[in-house]
Amino acid sequence: MINPVFCAIDTSDPVKALALATQLKGKVGGLKVGLEYMMANGPQGYAQFAALGLPLFVDVKLHDIPNTVAGAVTSLLPLQADFITIHTGGGAEMMRAAAQAAAKATGKRPKLLGVTVLTSMDASDLKAVGQDADTAAQVERLALLAKESGLDGIVCSPAEVVRLRALCGPDFILMVPGIRPIWAAANDQKRIMTPREAVMAGASYLVIGRPITGAADPAEAAQRITDEIFASCCDDKKSSCGCCC
Ligand code: C5P
């Protein structure tokens, strides 16, 4: 049984990050540690998580010319990350170069996940940067391009999961933020799904931050989320989630 929950450790403080990660060992499927942490602590700042043995999602959203992104992926290989994000908008050649760099890993090969359209951008923001296509169509176009270019999956919103699962097939990884248990505050997330709903819709992994990190007892909150995912799937006797049935 794979725990699909990656907890978003959104801090630049390595002491706080390690304290939180230590509490979550055995309660989550992995840790997502992103750009603010990387900029403050560098790749060497990730070494402290290795002893916990938790899968690591290095969410740094690389975007540059192919040669530079390939070099960045190579520089990240010593982290032994399970996932690294890159922007699909960098184009097919950039994604292929990144995939080739990842394939040269001598240890664990990091899976590359594409970022399509940032959810912070609405249709008018996209138009202002010259993207007139319908947002959903643009997400689908970039997801397929990512797949064709050798990426392992994409990050997508809960609202996109059903369509992208059908479009990209059963093996393409869908890493899904915007997840809220019914007992948690939505915060600034607008189009949310519960963990169970997202898994049943076809999400491969869930990114969950504040419902865990902001809880009085993060380990208890993480356990509750995991229990809800697995109990609900089995109770419904549905096998489409692939996580427990
Ligand atoms: O605290 P919360 O569960 O909202 O955190 C979600 C995490 O997923 C944050 O690290 C956030 O940056 C990230 N994320 C997101 N929406 C996206 C892409 C990433 O919330 N579309």
mmCIF file of C-alpha atoms and ligand atoms in Angstrom, residues 6-10 32-34 36 57 59 61 115 117-120 155-158 160 175-180 185-189 192 207-214, ligand 1:
data_model
loop_
_atom_site.group_PDB
_atom_site.id
_atom_site.type_symbol
_atom_site.label_atom_id
_atom_site.label_comp_id
_atom_site.label_asym_id
_atom_site.label_seq_id
_atom_site.Cartn_x
_atom_site.Cartn_y
_atom_site.Cartn_z
ATOM 1 C CA PHE A 6 3.356 14.342 -0.032
ATOM 2 C CA CYS A 7 3.410 16.992 2.672
ATOM 3 C CA ALA A 8 4.366 20.469 1.414
ATOM 4 C CA ILE A 9 7.041 21.745 3.777
ATOM 5 C CA ASP A 10 6.704 25.413 2.815
ATOM 6 C CA LYS A 32 7.645 18.277 -0.974
ATOM 7 C CA VAL A 33 10.389 20.817 -0.373
ATOM 8 C CA GLY A 34 10.380 23.684 -2.829
ATOM 9 C CA GLU A 36 11.950 28.976 -1.071
ATOM 10 C CA PHE A 57 9.840 15.882 -4.106
ATOM 11 C CA ASP A 59 9.687 21.315 -6.400
ATOM 12 C CA LYS A 61 10.118 24.345 -11.370
ATOM 13 C CA VAL A 115 4.189 22.256 -14.572
ATOM 14 C CA VAL A 117 -0.322 26.560 -16.613
ATOM 15 C CA LEU A 118 0.264 28.111 -13.189
ATOM 16 C CA THR A 119 -3.032 28.133 -11.314
ATOM 17 C CA SER A 120 -2.262 31.696 -10.191
ATOM 18 C CA VAL A 155 1.392 18.606 -11.535
ATOM 19 C CA CYS A 156 -2.281 19.402 -12.029
ATOM 20 C CA SER A 157 -5.276 20.796 -10.192
ATOM 21 C CA PRO A 158 -8.045 18.541 -8.845
ATOM 22 C CA GLU A 160 -8.089 18.578 -14.259
ATOM 23 C CA MET A 175 0.662 14.988 -8.716
ATOM 24 C CA VAL A 176 -2.245 16.985 -7.319
ATOM 25 C CA PRO A 177 -2.217 19.978 -4.913
ATOM 26 C CA GLY A 178 -5.369 21.917 -3.924
ATOM 27 C CA ILE A 179 -6.445 19.113 -1.574
ATOM 28 C CA ARG A 180 -8.500 19.709 1.558
ATOM 29 C CA ALA A 185 -9.835 25.193 6.184
ATOM 30 C CA ALA A 186 -9.626 25.921 2.453
ATOM 31 C CA ASN A 187 -7.136 28.800 3.063
ATOM 32 C CA ASP A 188 -6.381 30.417 -0.319
ATOM 33 C CA GLN A 189 -7.161 27.284 -2.350
ATOM 34 C CA ILE A 192 -10.444 21.945 -3.880
ATOM 35 C CA VAL A 207 0.319 17.465 -2.241
ATOM 36 C CA ILE A 208 -1.066 18.602 1.095
ATOM 37 C CA GLY A 209 0.449 21.417 3.127
ATOM 38 C CA ARG A 210 -1.390 23.513 5.701
ATOM 39 C CA PRO A 211 -4.017 20.935 6.766
ATOM 40 C CA ILE A 212 -1.007 18.984 8.080
ATOM 41 C CA THR A 213 1.639 21.607 8.839
ATOM 42 C CA GLY A 214 -0.839 24.017 10.470
HETATM 43 O O1 C5P B 1 -0.974 24.397 2.126
HETATM 44 P P1 C5P B 1 -1.473 23.833 0.825
HETATM 45 O O2 C5P B 1 -2.043 22.444 0.938
HETATM 46 O O3 C5P B 1 -2.381 24.779 0.097
HETATM 47 O O4 C5P B 1 -0.133 23.697 -0.047
HETATM 48 C C1 C5P B 1 -0.143 23.245 -1.349
HETATM 49 C C2 C5P B 1 1.235 23.184 -1.922
HETATM 50 O O5 C5P B 1 1.115 22.902 -3.302
HETATM 51 C C3 C5P B 1 2.047 24.476 -1.802
HETATM 52 O O6 C5P B 1 3.443 24.119 -1.710
HETATM 53 C C4 C5P B 1 1.777 25.161 -3.120
HETATM 54 O O7 C5P B 1 2.814 26.007 -3.526
HETATM 55 C C5 C5P B 1 1.661 23.961 -4.075
HETATM 56 N N1 C5P B 1 0.876 24.191 -5.284
HETATM 57 C C6 C5P B 1 -0.448 24.589 -5.250
HETATM 58 N N2 C5P B 1 -1.144 24.773 -6.414
HETATM 59 C C7 C5P B 1 -0.542 24.560 -7.576
HETATM 60 C C8 C5P B 1 0.772 24.133 -7.630
HETATM 61 C C9 C5P B 1 1.468 23.954 -6.447
HETATM 62 O O8 C5P B 1 -1.009 24.776 -4.176
HETATM 63 N N3 C5P B 1 -1.239 24.716 -8.681
#
